[in-house]
PDB file of C-alpha atoms in Angstrom:
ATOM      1  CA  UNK A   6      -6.787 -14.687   4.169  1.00 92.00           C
ATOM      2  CA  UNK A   7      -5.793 -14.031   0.535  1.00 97.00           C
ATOM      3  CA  UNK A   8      -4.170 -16.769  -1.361  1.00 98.00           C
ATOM      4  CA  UNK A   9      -2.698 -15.983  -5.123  1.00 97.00           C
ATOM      5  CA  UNK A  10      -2.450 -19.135  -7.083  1.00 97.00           C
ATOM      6  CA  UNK A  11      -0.193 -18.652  -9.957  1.00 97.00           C
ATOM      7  CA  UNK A  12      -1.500 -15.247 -10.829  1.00 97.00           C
ATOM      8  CA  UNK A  13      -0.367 -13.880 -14.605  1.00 97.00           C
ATOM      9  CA  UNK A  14      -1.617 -11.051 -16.367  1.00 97.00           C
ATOM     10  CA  UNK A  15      -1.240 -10.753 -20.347  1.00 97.00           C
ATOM     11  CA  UNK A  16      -1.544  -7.919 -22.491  1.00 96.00           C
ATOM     12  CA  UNK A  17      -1.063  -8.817 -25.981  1.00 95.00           C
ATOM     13  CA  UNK A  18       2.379  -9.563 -25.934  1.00 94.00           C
ATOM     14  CA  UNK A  19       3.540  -8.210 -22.834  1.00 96.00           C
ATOM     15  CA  UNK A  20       3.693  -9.876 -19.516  1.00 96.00           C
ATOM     16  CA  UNK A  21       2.806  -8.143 -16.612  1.00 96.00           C
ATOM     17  CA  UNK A  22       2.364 -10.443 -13.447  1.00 97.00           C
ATOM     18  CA  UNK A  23       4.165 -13.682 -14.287  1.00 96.00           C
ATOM     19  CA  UNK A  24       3.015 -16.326 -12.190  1.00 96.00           C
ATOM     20  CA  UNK A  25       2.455 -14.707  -9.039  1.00 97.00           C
ATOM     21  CA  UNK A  26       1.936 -16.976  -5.801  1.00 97.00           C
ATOM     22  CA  UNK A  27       1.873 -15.497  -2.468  1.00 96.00           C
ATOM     23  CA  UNK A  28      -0.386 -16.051   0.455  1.00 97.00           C
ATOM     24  CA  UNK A  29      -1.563 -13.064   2.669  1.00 97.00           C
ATOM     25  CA  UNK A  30      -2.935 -13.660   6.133  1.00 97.00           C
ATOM     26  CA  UNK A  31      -6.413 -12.143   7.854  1.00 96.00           C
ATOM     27  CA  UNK A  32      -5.070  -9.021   9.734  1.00 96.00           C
ATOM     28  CA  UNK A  33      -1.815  -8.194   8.083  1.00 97.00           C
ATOM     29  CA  UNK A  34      -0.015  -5.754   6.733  1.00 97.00           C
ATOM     30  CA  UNK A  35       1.509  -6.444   3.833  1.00 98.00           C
ATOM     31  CA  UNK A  36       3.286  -4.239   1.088  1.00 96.00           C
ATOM     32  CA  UNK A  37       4.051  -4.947  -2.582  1.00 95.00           C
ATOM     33  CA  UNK A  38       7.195  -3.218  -3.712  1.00 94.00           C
ATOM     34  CA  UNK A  39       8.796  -2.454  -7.113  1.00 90.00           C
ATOM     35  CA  UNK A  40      10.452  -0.336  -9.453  1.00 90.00           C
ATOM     36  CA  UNK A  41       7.826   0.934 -12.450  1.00 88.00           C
ATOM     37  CA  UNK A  42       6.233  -1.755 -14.380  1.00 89.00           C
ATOM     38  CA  UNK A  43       6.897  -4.477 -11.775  1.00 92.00           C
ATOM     39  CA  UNK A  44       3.426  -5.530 -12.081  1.00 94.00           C
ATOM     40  CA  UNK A  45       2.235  -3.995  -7.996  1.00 94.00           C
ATOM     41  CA  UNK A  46      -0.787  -2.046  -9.615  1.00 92.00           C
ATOM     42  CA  UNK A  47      -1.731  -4.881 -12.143  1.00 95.00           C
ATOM     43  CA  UNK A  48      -1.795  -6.892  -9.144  1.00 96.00           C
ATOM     44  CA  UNK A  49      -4.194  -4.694  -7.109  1.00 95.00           C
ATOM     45  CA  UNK A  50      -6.778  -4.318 -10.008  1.00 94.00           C
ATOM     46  CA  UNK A  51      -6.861  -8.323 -10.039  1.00 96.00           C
ATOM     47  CA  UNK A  52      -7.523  -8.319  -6.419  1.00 96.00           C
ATOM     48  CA  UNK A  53     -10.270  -5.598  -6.984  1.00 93.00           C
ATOM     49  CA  UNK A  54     -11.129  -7.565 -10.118  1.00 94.00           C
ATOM     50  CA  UNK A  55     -11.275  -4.506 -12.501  1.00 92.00           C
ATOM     51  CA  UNK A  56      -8.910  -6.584 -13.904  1.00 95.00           C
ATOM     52  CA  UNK A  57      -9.280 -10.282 -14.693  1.00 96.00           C
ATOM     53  CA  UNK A  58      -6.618 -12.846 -14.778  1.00 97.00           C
ATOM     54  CA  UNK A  59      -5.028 -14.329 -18.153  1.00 97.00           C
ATOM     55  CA  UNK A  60      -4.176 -17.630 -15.828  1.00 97.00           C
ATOM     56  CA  UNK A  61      -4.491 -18.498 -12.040  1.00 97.00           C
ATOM     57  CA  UNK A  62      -6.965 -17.765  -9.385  1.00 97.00           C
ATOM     58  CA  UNK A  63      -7.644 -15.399  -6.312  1.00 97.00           C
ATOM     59  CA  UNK A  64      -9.182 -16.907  -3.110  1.00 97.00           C
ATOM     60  CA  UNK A  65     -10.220 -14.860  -0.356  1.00 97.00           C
ATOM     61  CA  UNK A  66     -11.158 -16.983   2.561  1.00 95.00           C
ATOM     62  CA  UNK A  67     -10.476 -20.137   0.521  1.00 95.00           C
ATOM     63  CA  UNK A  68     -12.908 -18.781  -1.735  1.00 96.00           C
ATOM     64  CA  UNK A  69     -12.480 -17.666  -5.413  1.00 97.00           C
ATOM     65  CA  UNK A  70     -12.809 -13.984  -6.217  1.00 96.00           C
ATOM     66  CA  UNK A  71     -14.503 -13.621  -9.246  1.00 95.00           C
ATOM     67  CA  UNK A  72     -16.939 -10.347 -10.299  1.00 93.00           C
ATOM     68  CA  UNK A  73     -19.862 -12.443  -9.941  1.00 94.00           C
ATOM     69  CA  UNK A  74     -19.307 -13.400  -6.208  1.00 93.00           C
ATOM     70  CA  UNK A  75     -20.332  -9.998  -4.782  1.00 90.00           C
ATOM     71  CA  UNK A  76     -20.370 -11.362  -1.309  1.00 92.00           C
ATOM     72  CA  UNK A  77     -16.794 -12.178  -1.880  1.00 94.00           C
ATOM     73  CA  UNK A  78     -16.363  -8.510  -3.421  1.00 91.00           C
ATOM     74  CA  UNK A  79     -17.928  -6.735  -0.307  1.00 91.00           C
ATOM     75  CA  UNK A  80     -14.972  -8.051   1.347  1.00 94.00           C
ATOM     76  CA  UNK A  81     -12.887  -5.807  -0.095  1.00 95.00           C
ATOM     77  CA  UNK A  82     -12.382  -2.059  -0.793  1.00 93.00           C
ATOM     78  CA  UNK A  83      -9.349  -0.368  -2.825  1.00 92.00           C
ATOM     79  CA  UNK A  84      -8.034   2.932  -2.863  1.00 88.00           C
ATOM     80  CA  UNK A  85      -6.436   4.244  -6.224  1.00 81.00           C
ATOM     81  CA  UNK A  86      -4.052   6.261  -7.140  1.00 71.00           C
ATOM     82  CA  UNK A  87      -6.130   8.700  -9.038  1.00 69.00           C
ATOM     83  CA  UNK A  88      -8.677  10.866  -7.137  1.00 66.00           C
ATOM     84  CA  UNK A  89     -11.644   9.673  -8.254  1.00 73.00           C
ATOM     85  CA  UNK A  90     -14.483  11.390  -6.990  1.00 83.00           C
ATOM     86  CA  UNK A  91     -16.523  14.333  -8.326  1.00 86.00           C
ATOM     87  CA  UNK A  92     -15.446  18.141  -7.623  1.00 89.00           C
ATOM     88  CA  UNK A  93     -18.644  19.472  -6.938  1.00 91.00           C
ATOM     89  CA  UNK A  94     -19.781  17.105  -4.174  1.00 93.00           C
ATOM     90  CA  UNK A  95     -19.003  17.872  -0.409  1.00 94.00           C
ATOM     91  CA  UNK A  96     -17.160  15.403   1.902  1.00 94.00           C
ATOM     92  CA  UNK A  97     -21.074  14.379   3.334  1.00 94.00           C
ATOM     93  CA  UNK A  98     -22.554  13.883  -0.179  1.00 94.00           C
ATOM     94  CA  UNK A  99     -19.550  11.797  -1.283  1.00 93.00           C
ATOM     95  CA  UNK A 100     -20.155   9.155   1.147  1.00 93.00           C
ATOM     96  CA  UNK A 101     -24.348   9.039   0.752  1.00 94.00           C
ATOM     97  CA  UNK A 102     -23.358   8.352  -2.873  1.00 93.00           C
ATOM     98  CA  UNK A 103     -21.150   5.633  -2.144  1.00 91.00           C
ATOM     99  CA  UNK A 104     -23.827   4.304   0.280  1.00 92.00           C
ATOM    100  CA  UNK A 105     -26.521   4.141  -1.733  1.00 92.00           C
ATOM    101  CA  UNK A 106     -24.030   2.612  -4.606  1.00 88.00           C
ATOM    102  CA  UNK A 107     -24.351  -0.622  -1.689  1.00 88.00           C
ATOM    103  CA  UNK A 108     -27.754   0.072  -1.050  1.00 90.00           C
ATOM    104  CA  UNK A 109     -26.901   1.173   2.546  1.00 92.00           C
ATOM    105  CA  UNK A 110     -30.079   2.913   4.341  1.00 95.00           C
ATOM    106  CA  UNK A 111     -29.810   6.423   4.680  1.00 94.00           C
ATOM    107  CA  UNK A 112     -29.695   6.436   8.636  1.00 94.00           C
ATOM    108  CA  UNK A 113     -26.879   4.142   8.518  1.00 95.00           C
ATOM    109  CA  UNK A 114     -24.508   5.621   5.621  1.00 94.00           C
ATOM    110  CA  UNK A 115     -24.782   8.836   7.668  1.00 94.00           C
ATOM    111  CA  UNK A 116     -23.922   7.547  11.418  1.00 95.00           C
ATOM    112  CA  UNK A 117     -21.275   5.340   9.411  1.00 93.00           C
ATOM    113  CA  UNK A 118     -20.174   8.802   7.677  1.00 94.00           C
ATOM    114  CA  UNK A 119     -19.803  10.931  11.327  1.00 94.00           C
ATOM    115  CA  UNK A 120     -17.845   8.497  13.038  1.00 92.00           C
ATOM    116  CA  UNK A 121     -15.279   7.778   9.565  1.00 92.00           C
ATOM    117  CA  UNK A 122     -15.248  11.303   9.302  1.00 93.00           C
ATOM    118  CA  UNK A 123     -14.461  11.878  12.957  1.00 91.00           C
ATOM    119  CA  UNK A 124     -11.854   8.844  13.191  1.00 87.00           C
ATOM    120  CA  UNK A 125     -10.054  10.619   9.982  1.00 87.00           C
ATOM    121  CA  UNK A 126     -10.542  14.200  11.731  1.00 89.00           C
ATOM    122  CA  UNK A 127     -12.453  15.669   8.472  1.00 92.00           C
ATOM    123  CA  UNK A 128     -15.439  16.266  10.539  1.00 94.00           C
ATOM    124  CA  UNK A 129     -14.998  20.154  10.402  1.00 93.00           C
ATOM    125  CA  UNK A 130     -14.025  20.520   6.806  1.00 94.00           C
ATOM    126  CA  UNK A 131     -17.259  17.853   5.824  1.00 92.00           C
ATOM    127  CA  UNK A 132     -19.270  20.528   4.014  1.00 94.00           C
ATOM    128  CA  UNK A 133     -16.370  21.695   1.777  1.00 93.00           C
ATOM    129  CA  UNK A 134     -16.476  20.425  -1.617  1.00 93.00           C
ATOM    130  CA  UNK A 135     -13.907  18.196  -2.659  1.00 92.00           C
ATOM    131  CA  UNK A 136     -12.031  20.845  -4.908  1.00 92.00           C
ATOM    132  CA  UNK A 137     -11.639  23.047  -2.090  1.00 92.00           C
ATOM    133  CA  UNK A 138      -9.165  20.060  -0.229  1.00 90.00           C
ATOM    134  CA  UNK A 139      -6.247  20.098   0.369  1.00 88.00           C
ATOM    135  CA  UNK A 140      -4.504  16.626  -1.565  1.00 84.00           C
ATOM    136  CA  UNK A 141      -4.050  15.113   2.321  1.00 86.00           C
ATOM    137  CA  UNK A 142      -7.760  15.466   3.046  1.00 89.00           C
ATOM    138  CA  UNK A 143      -9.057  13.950  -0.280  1.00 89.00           C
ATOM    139  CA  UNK A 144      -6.761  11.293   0.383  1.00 87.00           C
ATOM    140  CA  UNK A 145      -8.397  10.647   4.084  1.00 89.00           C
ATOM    141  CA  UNK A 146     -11.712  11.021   2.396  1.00 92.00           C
ATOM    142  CA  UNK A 147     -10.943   8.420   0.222  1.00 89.00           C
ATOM    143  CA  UNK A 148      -9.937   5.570   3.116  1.00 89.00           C
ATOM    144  CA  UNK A 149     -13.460   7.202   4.673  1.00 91.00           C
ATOM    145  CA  UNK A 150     -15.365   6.049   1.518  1.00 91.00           C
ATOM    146  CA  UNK A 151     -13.605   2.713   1.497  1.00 91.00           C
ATOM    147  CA  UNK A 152     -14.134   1.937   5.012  1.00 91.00           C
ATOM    148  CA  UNK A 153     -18.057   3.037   4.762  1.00 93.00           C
ATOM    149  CA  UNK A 154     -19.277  -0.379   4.034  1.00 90.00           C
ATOM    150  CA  UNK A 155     -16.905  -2.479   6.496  1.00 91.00           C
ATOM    151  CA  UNK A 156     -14.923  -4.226   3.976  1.00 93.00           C
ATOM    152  CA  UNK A 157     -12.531  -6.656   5.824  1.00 96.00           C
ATOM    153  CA  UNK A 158      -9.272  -6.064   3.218  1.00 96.00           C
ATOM    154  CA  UNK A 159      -8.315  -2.587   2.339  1.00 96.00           C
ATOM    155  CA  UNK A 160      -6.346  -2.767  -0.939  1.00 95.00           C
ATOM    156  CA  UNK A 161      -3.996   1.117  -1.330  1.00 93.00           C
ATOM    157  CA  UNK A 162      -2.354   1.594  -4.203  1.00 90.00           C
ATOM    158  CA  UNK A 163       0.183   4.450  -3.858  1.00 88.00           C
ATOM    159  CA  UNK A 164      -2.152   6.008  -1.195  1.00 86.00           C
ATOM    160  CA  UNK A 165       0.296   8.909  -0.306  1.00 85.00           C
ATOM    161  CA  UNK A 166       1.784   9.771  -3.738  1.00 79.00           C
ATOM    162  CA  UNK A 167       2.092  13.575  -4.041  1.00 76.00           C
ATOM    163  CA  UNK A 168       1.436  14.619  -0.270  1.00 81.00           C
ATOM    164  CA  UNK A 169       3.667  16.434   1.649  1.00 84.00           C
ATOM    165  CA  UNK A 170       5.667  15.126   4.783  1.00 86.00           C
ATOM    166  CA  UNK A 171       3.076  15.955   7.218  1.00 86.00           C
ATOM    167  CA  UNK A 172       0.546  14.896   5.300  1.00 84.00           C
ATOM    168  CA  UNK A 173       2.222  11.833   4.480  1.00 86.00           C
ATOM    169  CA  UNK A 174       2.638  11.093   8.368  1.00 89.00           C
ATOM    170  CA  UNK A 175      -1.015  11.681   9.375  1.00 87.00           C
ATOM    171  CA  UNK A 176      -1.937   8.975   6.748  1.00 87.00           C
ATOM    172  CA  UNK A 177       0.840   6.551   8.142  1.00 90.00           C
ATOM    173  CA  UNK A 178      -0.886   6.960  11.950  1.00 90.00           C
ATOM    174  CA  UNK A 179      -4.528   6.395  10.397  1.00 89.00           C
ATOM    175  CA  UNK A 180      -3.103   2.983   8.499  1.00 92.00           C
ATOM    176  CA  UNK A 181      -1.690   1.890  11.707  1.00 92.00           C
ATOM    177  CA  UNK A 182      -4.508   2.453  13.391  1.00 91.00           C
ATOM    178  CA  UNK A 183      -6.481   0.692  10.999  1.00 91.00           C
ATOM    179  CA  UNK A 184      -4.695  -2.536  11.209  1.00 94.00           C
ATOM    180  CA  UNK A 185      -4.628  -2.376  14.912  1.00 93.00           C
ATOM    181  CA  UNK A 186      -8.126  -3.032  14.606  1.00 90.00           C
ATOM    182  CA  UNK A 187      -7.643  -6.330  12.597  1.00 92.00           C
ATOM    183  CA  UNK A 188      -7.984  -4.888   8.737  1.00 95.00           C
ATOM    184  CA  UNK A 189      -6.084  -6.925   6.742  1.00 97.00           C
ATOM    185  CA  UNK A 190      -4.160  -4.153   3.901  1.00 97.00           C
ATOM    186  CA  UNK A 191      -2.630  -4.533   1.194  1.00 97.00           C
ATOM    187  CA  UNK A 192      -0.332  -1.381   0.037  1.00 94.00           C
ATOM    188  CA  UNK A 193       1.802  -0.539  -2.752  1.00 93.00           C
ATOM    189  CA  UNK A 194       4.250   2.173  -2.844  1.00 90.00           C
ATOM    190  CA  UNK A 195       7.293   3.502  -3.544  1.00 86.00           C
ATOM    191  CA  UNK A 196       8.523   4.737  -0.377  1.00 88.00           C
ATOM    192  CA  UNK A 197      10.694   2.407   0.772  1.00 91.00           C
ATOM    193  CA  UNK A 198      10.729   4.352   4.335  1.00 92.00           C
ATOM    194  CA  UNK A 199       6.632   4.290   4.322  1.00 93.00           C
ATOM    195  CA  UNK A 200       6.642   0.076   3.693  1.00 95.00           C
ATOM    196  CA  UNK A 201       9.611  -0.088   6.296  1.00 95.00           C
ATOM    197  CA  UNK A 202       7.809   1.579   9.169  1.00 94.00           C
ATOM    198  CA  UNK A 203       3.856   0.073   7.995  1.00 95.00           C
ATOM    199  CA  UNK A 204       4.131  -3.026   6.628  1.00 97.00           C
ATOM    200  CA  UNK A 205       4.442  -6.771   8.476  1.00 97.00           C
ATOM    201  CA  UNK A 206       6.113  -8.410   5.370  1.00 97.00           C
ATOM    202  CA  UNK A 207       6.628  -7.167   2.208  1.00 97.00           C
ATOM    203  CA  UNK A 208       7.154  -8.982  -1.347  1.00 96.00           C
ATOM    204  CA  UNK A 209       9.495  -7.713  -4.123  1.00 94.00           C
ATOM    205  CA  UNK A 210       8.722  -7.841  -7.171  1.00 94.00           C
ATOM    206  CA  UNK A 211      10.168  -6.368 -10.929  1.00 92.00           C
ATOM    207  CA  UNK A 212       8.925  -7.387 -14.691  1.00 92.00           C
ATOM    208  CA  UNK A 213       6.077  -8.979 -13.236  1.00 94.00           C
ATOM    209  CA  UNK A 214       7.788 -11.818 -11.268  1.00 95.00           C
ATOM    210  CA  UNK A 215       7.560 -12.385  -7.405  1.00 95.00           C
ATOM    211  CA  UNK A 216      11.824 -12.020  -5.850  1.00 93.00           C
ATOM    212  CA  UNK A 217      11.425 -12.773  -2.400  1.00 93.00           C
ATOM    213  CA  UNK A 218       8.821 -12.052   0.629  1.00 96.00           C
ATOM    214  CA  UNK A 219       9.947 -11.262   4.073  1.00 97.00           C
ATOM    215  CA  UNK A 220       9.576  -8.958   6.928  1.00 97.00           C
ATOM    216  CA  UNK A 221      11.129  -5.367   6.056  1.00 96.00           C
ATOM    217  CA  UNK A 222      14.024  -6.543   9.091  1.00 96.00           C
ATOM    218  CA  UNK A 223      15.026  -9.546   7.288  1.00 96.00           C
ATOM    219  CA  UNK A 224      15.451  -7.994   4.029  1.00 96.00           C
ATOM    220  CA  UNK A 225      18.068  -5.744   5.463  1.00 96.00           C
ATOM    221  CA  UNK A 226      19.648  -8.466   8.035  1.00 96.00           C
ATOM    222  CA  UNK A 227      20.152 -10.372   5.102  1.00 95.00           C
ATOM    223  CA  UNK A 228      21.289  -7.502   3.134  1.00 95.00           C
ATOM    224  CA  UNK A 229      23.302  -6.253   6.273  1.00 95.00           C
ATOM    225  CA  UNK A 230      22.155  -4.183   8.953  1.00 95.00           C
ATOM    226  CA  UNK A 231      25.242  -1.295   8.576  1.00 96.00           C
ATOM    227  CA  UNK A 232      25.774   0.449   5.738  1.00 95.00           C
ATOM    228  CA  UNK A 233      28.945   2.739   4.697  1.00 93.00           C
ATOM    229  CA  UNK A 234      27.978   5.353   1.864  1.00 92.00           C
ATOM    230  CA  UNK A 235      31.648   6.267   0.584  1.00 89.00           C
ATOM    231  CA  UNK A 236      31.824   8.937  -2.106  1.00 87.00           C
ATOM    232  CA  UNK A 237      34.229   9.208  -4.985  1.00 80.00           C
ATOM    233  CA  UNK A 238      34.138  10.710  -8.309  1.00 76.00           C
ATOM    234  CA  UNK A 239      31.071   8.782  -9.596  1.00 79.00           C
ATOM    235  CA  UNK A 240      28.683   9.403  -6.821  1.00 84.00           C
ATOM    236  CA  UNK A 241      27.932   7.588  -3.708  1.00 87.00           C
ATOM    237  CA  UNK A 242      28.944   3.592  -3.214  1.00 89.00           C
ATOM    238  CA  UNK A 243      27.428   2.233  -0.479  1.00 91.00           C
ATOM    239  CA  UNK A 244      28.492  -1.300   1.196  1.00 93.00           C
ATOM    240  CA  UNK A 245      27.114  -3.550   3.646  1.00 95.00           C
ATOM    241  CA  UNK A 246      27.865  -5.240   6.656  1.00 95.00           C
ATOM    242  CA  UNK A 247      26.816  -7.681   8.766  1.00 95.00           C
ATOM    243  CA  UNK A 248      28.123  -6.442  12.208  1.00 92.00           C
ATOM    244  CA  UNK A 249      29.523  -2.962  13.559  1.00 93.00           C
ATOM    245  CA  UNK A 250      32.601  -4.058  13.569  1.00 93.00           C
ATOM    246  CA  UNK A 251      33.429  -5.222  10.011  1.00 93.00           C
ATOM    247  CA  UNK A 252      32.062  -1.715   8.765  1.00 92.00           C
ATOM    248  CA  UNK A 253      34.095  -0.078  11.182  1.00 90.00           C
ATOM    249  CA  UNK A 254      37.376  -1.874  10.108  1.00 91.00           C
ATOM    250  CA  UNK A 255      36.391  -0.816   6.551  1.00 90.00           C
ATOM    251  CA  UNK A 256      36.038   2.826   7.243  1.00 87.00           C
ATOM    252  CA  UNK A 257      39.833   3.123   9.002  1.00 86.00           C
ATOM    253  CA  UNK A 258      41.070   1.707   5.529  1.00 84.00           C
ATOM    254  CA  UNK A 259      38.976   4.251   3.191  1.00 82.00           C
ATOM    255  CA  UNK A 260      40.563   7.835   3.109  1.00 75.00           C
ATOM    256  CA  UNK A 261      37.590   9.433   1.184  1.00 75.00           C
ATOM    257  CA  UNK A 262      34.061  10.632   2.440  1.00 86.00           C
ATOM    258  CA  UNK A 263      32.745   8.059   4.051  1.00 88.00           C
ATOM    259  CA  UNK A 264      29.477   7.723   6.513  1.00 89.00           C
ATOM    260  CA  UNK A 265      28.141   4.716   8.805  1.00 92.00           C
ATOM    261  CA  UNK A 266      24.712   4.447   8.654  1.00 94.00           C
ATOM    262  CA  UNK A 267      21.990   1.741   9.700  1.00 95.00           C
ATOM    263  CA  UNK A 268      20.849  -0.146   6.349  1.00 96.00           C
ATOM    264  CA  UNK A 269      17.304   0.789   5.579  1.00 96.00           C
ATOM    265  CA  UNK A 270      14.929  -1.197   3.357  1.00 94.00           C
ATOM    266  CA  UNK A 271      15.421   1.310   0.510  1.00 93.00           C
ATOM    267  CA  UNK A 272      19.186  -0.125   0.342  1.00 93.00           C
ATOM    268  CA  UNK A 273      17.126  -3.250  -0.144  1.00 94.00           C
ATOM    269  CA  UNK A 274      15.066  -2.485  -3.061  1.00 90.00           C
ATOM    270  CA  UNK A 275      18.137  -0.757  -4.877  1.00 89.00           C
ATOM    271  CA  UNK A 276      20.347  -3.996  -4.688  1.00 89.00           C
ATOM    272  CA  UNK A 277      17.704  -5.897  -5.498  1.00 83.00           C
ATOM    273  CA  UNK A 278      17.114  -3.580  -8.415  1.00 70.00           C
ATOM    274  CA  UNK A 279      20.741  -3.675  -9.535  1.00 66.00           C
ATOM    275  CA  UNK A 280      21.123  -7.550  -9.846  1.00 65.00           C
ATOM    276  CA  UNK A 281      18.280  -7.246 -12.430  1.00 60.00           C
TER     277      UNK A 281
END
């Protein structure tokens, strides 16, 4: 269980998490959304404690995370946005190095490193250096070298940024599958349809401050669970409804373009984003 205790995060002047409290349980899936400079990745480098807090505390377990509890560290691995591992290296060196980084025995780091590399179905491509991957595979490799030393909370920021559709759907089935088998993760993104179909509960946040926490379907049944996108000469207005027949009633009385949809949890974010 992670528990964030009044979390803030100062630099210089600026304010980037403003006292953050939210309470994550053992096993869960749970998402951090925001527009730009909401404070998601500040948060994740506190929980990975590359960053340290200005105020509050982290406890993990009931624990507090600091950078000298490394038993409390091994508990978790995070995944960046940036692809950081070397060029030259092949997918089998890449995890001996992280091994050894943990002081893993050889024999281990490479049974550990078959069946990752098997469960992320990079086995055939594992003697291809990382600059010869495709940005889907170094992605997978990357969840590969975080899982190596069995952390029990898998922190992804932006994990899919820049794939492509299919690529972005083959990561989606390996998360899942991940948290079927009791990882507790903790994602950021901005794909509203990626933290709809992955995540448990979800937490909003913008300029560093926490808006509200609740399952992706009661965000949009409190929102309104049927949308109608009607277009005039500025663009697209959408409304929302809380029952078929309300937005039906409001469609007969429009005479321009108009759709009915089902509200998603991107309709979500971008109300949330306009009262601000």
């Amino acid at each position: 269980m992670i528990e964030i205790r009044n979390l803030t995060k100062q630099f210089g002047d600026f304010t980037a998490v403003d006292g953050l409290n939210l309470r994550i349980e053992t096993g869960e899936f749970f998402g951090l959304l925001g527009p730009n400079g909401a404070g998601k990745t500040t948060t994740i480098g506190m929980l990975s404690t590359l960053l340290l807090p200005t105020t509050g505390e982290i406890r993990i377990d009931g624990e507090l995370l600091t950078r000298k509890r490394t038993d409390i560290k091994r508990k978790l691995s995070v995944i960046t946005q940036e692809y950081s591992m070397r060029q030259d290296m092949n997918m089998d060196e890449i995890m001996e190095y992280q091994g050894r980084l943990y002081y893993m025995p050889l024999k281990q780091i490479r049974q550990k490193s078959e069946k990752l590399l098997e469960f992320c179905d990079l086995i055939d491509y594992r003697k291809r250096s990382v600059r010869k991957l495709s940005g889907g595979m170094k992605r997978k490799l990357m969840v590969c070298r975080a899982l190596l030393t069995d952390p029990e909370i898998l922190l992804l920021d932006e994990p899919t940024a820049g794939m492509d559709a299919i690529s972005r759907r083959q990561m989606w089935n390996l998360l899942h599958k991940l948290n079927e088998e009791k990882l507790t993760i903790v994602l950021t993104t901005h794909y509203m349809e990626e933290a709809q179909s992955l995540c448990g509960r979800v937490a909003l946040m913008n300029h560093g401050k926490l808006q509200e926490t609740d399952t992706p379907a009661g965000l949009i049944e409190k929102l309104g669970a049927f949308t109608v996108d009607e277009r005039n000469a500025d663009g697209v207005v959408s409304h929302h409804f809380h029952n078929r027949q309300e937005a039906i009633a409001f469609l007969e009385k429009t005479s321009g373009k108009t759709a009915l949809r089902d509200t998603t949890l991107e309709d979500v974010f971008l109300t949330a984003g306009n009262k601000n």
